PDB file of C-alpha atoms in Angstrom:
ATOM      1  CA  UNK A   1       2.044  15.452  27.746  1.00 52.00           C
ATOM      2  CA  UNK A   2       4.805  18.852  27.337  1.00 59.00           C
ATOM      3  CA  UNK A   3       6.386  17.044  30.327  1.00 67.00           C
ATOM      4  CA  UNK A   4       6.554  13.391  29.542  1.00 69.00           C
ATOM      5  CA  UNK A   5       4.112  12.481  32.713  1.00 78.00           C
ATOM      6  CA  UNK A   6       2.111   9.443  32.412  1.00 81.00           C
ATOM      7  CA  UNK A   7      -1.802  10.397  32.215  1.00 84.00           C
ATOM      8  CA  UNK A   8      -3.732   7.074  32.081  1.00 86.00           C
ATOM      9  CA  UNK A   9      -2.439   3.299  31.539  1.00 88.00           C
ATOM     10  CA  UNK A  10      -5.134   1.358  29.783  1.00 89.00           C
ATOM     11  CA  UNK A  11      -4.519  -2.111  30.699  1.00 89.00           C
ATOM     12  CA  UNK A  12      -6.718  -5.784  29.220  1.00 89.00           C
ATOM     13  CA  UNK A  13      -4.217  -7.020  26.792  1.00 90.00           C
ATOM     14  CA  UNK A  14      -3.054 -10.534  27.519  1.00 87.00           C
ATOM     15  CA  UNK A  15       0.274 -10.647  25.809  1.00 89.00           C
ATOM     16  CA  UNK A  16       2.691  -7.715  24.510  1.00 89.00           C
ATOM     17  CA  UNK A  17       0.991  -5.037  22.596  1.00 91.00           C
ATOM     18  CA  UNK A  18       2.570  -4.647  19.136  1.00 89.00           C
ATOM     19  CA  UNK A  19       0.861  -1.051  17.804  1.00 91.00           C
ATOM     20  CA  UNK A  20      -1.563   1.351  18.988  1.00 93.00           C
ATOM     21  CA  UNK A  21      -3.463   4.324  16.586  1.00 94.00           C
ATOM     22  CA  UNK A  22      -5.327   7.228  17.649  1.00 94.00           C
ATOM     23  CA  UNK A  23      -8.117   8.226  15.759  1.00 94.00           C
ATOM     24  CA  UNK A  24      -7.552  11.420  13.589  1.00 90.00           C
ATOM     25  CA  UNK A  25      -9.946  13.480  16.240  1.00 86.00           C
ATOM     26  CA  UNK A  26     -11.367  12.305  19.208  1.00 83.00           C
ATOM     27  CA  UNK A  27     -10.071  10.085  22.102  1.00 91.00           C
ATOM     28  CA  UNK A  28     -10.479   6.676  20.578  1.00 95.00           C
ATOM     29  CA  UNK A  29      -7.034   4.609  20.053  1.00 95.00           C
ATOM     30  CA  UNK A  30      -7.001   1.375  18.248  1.00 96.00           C
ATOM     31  CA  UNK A  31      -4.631  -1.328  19.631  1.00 95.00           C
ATOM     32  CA  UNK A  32      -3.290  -4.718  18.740  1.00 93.00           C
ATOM     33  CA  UNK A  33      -1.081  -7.231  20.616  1.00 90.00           C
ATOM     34  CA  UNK A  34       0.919 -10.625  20.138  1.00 86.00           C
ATOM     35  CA  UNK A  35      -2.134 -12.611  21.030  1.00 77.00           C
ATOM     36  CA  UNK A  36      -3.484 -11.245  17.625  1.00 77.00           C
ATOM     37  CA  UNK A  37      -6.575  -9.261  19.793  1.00 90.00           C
ATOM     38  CA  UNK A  38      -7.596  -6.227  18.211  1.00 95.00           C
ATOM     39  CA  UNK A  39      -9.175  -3.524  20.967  1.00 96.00           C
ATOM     40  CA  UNK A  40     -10.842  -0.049  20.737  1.00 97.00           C
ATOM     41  CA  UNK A  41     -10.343   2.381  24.199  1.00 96.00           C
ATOM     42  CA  UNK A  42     -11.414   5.481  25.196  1.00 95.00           C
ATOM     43  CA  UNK A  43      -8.540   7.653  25.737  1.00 91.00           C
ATOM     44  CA  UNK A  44     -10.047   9.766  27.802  1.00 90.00           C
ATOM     45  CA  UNK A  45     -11.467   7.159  30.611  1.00 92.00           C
ATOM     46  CA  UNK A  46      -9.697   4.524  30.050  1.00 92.00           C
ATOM     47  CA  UNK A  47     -12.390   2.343  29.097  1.00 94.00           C
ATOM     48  CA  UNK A  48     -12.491  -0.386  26.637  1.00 95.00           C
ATOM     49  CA  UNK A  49     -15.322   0.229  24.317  1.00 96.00           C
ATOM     50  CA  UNK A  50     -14.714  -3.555  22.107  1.00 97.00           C
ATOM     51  CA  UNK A  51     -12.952  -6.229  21.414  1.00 95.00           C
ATOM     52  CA  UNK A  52     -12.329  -8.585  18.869  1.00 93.00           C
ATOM     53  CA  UNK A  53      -9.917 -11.976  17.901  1.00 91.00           C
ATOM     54  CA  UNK A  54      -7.336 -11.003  15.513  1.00 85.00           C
ATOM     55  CA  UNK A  55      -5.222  -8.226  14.268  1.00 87.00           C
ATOM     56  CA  UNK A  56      -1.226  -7.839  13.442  1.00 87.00           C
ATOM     57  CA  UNK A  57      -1.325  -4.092  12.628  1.00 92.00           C
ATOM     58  CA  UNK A  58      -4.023  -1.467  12.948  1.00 94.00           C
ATOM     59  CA  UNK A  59      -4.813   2.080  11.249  1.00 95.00           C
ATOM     60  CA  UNK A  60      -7.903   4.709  11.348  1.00 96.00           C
ATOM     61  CA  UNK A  61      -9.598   5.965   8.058  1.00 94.00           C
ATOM     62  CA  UNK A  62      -9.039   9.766   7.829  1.00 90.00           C
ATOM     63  CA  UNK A  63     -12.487  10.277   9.369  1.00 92.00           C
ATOM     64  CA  UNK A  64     -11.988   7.832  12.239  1.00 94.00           C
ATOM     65  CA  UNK A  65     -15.118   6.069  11.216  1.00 94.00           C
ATOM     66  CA  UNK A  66     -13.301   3.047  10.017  1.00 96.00           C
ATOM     67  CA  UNK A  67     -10.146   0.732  11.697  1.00 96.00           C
ATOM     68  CA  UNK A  68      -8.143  -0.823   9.413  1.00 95.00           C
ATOM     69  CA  UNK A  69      -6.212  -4.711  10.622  1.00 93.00           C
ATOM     70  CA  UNK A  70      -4.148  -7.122   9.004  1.00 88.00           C
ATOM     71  CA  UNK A  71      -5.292 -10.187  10.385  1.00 84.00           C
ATOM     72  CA  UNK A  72      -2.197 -12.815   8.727  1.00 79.00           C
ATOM     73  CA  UNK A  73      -2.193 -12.125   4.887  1.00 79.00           C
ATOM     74  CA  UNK A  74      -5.313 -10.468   4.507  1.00 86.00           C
ATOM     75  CA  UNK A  75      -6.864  -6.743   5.759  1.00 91.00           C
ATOM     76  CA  UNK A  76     -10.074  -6.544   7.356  1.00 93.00           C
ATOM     77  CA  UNK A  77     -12.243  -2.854   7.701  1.00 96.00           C
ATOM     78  CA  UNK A  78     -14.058  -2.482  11.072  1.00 96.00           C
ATOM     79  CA  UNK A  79     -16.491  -0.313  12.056  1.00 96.00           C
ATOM     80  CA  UNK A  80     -14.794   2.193  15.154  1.00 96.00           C
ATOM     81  CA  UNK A  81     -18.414   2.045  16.645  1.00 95.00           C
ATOM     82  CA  UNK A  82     -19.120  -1.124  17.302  1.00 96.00           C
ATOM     83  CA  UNK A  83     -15.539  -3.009  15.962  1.00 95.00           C
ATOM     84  CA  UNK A  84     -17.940  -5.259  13.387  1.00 96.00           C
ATOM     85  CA  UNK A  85     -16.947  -6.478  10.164  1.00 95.00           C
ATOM     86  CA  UNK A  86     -17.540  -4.241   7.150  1.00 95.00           C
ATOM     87  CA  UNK A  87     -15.638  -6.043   4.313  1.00 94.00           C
ATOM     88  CA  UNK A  88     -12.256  -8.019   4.082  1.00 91.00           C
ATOM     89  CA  UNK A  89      -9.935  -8.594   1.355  1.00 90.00           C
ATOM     90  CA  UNK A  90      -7.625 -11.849   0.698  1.00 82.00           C
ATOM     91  CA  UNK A  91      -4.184 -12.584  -0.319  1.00 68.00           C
ATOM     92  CA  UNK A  92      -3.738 -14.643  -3.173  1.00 54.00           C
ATOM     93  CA  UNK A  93      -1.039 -16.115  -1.284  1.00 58.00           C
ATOM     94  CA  UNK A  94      -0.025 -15.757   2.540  1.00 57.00           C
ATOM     95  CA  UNK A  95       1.881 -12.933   3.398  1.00 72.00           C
ATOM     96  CA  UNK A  96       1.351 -11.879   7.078  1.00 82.00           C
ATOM     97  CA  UNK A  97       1.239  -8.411   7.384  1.00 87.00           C
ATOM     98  CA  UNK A  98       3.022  -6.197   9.576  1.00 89.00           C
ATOM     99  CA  UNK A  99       2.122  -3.006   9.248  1.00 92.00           C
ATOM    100  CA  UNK A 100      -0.967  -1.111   7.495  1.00 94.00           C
ATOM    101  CA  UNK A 101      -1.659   2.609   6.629  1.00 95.00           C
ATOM    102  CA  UNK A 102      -4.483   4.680   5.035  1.00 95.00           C
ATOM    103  CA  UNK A 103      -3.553   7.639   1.938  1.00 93.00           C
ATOM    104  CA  UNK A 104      -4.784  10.868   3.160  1.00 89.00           C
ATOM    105  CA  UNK A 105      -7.659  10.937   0.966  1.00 91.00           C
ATOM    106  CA  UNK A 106      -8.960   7.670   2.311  1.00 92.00           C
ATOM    107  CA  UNK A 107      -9.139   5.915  -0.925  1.00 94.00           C
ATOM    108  CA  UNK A 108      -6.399   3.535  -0.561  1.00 96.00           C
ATOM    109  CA  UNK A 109      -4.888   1.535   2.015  1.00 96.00           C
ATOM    110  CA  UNK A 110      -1.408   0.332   2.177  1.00 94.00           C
ATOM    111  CA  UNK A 111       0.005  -3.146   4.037  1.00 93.00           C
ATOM    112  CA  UNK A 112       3.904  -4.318   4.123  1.00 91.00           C
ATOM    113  CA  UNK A 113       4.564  -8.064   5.087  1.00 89.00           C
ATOM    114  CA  UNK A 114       6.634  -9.850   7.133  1.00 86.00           C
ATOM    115  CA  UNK A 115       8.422 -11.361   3.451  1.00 84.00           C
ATOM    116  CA  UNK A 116       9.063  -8.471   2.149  1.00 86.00           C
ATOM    117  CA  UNK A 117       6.215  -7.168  -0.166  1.00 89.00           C
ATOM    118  CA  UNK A 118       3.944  -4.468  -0.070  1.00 92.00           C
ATOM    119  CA  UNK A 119       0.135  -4.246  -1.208  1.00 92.00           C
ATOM    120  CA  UNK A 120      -1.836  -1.483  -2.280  1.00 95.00           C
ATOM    121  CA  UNK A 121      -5.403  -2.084  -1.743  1.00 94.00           C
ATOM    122  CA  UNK A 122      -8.622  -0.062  -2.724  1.00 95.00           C
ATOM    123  CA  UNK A 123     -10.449   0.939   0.466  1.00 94.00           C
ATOM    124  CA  UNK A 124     -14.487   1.003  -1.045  1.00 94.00           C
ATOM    125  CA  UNK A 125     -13.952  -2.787  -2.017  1.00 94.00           C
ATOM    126  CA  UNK A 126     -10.361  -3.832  -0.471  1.00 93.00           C
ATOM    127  CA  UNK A 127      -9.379  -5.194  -4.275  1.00 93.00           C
ATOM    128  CA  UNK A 128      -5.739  -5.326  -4.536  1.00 91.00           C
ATOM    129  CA  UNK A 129      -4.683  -2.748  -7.249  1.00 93.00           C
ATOM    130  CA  UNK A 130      -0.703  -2.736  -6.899  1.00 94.00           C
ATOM    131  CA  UNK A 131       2.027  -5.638  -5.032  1.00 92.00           C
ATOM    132  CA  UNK A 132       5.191  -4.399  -4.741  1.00 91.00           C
ATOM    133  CA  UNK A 133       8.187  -7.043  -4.378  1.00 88.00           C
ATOM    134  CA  UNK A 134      11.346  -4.943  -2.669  1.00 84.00           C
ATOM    135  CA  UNK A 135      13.965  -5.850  -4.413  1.00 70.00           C
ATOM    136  CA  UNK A 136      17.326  -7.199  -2.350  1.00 66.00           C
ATOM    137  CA  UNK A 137      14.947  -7.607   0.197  1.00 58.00           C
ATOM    138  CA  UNK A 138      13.400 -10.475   2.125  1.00 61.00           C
ATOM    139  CA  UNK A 139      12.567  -9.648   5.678  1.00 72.00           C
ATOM    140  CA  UNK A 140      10.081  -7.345   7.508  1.00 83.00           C
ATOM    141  CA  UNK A 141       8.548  -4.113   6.529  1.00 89.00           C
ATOM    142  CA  UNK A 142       8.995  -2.055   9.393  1.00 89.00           C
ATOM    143  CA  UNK A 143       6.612   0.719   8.300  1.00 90.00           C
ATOM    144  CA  UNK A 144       4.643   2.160   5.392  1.00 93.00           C
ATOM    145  CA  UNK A 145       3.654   5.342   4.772  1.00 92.00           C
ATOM    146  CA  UNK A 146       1.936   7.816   1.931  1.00 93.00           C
ATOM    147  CA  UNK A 147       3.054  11.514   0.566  1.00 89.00           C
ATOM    148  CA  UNK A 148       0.294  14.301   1.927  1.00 85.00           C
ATOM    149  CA  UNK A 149      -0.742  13.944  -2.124  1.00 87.00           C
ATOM    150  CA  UNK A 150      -1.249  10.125  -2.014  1.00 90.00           C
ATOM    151  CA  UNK A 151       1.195   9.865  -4.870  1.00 91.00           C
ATOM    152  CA  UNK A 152       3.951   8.126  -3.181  1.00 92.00           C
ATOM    153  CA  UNK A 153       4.401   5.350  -1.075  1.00 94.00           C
ATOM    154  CA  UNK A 154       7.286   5.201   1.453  1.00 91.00           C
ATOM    155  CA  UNK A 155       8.615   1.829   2.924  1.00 91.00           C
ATOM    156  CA  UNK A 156      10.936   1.730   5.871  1.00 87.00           C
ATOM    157  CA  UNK A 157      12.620  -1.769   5.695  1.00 85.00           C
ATOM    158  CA  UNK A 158      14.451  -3.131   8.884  1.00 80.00           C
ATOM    159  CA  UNK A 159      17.927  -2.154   7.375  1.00 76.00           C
ATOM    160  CA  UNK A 160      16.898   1.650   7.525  1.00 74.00           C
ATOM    161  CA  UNK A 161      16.126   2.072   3.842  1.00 80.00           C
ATOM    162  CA  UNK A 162      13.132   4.255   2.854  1.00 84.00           C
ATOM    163  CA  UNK A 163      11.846   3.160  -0.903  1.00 89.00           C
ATOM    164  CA  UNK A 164       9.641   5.093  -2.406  1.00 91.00           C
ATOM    165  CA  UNK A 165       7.271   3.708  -5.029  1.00 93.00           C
ATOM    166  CA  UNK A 166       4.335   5.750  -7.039  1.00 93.00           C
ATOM    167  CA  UNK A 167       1.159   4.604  -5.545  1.00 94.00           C
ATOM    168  CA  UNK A 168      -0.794   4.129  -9.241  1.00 93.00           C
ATOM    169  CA  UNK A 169       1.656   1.744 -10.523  1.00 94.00           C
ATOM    170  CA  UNK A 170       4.023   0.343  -8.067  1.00 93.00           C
ATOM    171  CA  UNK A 171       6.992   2.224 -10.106  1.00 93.00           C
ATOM    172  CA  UNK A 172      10.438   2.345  -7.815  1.00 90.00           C
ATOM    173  CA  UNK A 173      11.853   5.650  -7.344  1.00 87.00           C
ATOM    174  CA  UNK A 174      15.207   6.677  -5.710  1.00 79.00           C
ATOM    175  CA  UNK A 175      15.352   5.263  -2.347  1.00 71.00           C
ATOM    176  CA  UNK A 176      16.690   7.792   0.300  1.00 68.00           C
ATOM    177  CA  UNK A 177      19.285   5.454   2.177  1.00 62.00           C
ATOM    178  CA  UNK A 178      20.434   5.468   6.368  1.00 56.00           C
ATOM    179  CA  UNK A 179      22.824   7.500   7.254  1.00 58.00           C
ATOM    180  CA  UNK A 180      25.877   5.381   8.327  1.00 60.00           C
ATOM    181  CA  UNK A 181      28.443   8.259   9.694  1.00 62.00           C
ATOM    182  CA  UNK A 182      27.783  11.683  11.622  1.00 59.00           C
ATOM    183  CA  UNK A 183      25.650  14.456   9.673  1.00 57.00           C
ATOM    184  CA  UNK A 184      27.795  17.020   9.279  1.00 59.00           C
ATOM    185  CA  UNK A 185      25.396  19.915   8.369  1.00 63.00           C
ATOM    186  CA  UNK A 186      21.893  20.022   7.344  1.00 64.00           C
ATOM    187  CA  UNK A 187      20.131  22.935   4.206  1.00 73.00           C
ATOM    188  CA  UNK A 188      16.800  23.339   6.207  1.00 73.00           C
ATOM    189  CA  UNK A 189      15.801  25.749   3.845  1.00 75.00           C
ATOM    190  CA  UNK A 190      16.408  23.323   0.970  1.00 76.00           C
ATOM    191  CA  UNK A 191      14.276  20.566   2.426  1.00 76.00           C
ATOM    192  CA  UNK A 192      11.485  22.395   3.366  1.00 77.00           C
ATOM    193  CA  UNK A 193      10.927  22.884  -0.063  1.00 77.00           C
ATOM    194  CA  UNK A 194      11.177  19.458  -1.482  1.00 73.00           C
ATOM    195  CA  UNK A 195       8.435  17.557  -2.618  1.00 69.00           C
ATOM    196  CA  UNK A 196       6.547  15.692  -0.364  1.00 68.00           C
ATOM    197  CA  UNK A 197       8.068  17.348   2.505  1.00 77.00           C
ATOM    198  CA  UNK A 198       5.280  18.636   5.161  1.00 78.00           C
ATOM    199  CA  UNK A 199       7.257  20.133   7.795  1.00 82.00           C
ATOM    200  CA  UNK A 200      11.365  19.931   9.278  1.00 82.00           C
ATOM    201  CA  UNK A 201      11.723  20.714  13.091  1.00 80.00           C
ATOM    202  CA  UNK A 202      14.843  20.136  14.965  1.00 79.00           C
ATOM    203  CA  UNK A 203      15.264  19.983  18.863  1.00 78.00           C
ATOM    204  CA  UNK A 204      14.740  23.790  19.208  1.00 78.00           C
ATOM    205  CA  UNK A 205      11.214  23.312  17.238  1.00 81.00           C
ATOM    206  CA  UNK A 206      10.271  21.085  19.458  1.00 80.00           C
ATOM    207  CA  UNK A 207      11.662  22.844  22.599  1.00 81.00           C
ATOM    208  CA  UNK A 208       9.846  25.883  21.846  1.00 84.00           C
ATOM    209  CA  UNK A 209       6.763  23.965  21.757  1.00 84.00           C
ATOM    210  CA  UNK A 210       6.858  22.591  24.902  1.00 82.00           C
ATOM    211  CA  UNK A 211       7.904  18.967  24.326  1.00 80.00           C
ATOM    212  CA  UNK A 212       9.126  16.937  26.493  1.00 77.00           C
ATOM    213  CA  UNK A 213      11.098  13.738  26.613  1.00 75.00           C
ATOM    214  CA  UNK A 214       9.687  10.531  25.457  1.00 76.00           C
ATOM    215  CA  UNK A 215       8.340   8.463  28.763  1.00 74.00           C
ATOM    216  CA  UNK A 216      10.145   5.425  29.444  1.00 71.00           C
ATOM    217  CA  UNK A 217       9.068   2.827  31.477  1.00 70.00           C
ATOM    218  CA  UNK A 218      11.494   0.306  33.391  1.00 70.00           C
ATOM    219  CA  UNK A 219      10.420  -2.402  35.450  1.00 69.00           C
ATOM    220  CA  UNK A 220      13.790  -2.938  37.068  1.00 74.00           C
ATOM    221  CA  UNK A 221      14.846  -1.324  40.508  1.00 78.00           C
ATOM    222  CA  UNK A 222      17.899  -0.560  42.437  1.00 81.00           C
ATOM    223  CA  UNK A 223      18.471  -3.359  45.084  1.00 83.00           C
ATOM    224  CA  UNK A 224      17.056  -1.095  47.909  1.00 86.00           C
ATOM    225  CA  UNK A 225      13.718  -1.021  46.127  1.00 82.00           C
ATOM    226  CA  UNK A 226      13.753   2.082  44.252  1.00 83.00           C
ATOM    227  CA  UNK A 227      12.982   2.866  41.336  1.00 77.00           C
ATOM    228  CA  UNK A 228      16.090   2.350  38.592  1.00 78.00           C
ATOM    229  CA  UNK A 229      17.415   6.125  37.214  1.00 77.00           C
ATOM    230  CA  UNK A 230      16.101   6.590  33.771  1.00 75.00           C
ATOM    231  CA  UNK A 231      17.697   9.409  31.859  1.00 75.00           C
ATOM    232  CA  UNK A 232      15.473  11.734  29.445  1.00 75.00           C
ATOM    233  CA  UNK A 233      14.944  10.576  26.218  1.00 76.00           C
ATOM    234  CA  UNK A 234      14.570  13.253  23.445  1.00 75.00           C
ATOM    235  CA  UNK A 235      12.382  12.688  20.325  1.00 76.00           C
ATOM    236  CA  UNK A 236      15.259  14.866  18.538  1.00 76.00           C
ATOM    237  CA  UNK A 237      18.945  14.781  19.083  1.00 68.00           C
ATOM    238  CA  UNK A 238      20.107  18.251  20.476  1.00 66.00           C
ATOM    239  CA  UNK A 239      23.337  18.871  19.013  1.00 57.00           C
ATOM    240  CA  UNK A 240      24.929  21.883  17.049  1.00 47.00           C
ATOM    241  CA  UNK A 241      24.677  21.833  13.038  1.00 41.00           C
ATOM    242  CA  UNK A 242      25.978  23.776  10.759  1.00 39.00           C
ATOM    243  CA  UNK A 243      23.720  25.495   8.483  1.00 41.00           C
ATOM    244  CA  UNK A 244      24.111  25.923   4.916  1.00 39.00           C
ATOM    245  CA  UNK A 245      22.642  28.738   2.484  1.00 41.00           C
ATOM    246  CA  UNK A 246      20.288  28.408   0.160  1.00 40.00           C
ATOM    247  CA  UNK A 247      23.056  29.104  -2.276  1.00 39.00           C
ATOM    248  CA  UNK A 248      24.556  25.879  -1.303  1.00 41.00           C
ATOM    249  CA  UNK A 249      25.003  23.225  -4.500  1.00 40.00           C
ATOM    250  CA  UNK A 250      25.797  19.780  -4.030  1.00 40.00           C
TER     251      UNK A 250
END
């Protein structure tokens, strides 16, 4: 909630859980832990609707009918109703997946790996239309993502690199690279008009909205039994930027 207080704990996994997914309307959320269990609540109540073995990563179609899991190299489409099989698509060789993500349109569904690569994969018969090998890279794909158009694929690898790629062929485009030193100022104007770009809020945005801090849990305690002091946690850093114009040039 606006104020960070927990609502509902939903509890049934039997080891760590490593994503959840809400549904794009609704209450459902799709979850999947280290035990490879994939599970479908209810939000709302609290209850767990199915269950099913396997699952590394988990995503909803756009209209929630369908979940998404990579289940070790190869992506499997559920149906949200009843968590049955609808159709599956293989590796040609074994990649586990870590993460998974549906264009907005529906029509295709993205998975990065564990190794390194990325897979593009048509969601009305899961055939695999585009692999992507990240160059200089070897480890995890932390997270993938699409443009609102469906053109563009971004990939966040674990050293803090976002690639992009075009989504019909797989083509590299600039990657947009971590910052490693303070940001100094910030053209808000400027990137709210670049492509791709659906929306830039900063800690007053979200402040003005009503949002809180992020919840964080702690199972330690002070040594009288209390609970252990947690400070807030901000989604957005609030600290003073200097804005330039629009007149601003690099």
């Amino acid at each position: 909630t606006s104020t960070g207080r927990e609502i509902r704990t939903l509890t049934g996994h039997a080891s760590r859980v490593r994503m959840v997914a809400f549904a794009p309307a609704g209450y459902d959320l799709a979850s999947v832990d280290d035990g490879d269990a994939t599970k479908l609540w209810d939000s709302a109540t609290g209850r767990e609707k199915w269950s099913r073995p396997g699952g590394i990563a988990v995503a909803f179609s756009r209209d929630g009918k369908t979940v998404a899991t990579g289940v070790g190299g190869n992506i499997i489409l559920l149906r949200a109703s009843d968590g049955s099989e609808i159709r599956r698509g293989e590796h040609s060789s074994y990649a586990a997946c870590s993460t998974i993500a549906y264009s907005r349109d529906g029509r295709i569904i993205a998975t990065g790996s564990y190794n390194g690569t990325v897979s593009l994969w048509r969601a009305s018969d899961l055939k695999r239309t585009v692999d992507i090998d990240i160059k200089g890279h070897s480890t995890m794909v932390k997270q993938v993502t699409f443009s609102r158009d469906g053109r563009i694929v971004y990939v966040i690898t674990c050293d803090g690199t976002v690639h992009r790629y075009l989504a019909a062929t797989g083509t590299e485009l600039p990657s947009i690279a971590e910052h490693r030193e303070n940001i100094n100022a910030i053209d808000i104007g400027r990137a709210r008009l670049a492509p791709g770009v659906l929306a830039v809020l900063t800690a007053g945005d979200l402040a003005a909205a009503g949002v809180g801090f992020i919840p964080v849990p702690t199972m330690f305690k002070r040594a009288d039994g209390s609970p252990l002091a947690v400070p807030p946690r901000y989604a957005l850093a609030d600290r003073k930027s200097t804005r330039l114009n629009s007149s601003h040039t690099d």
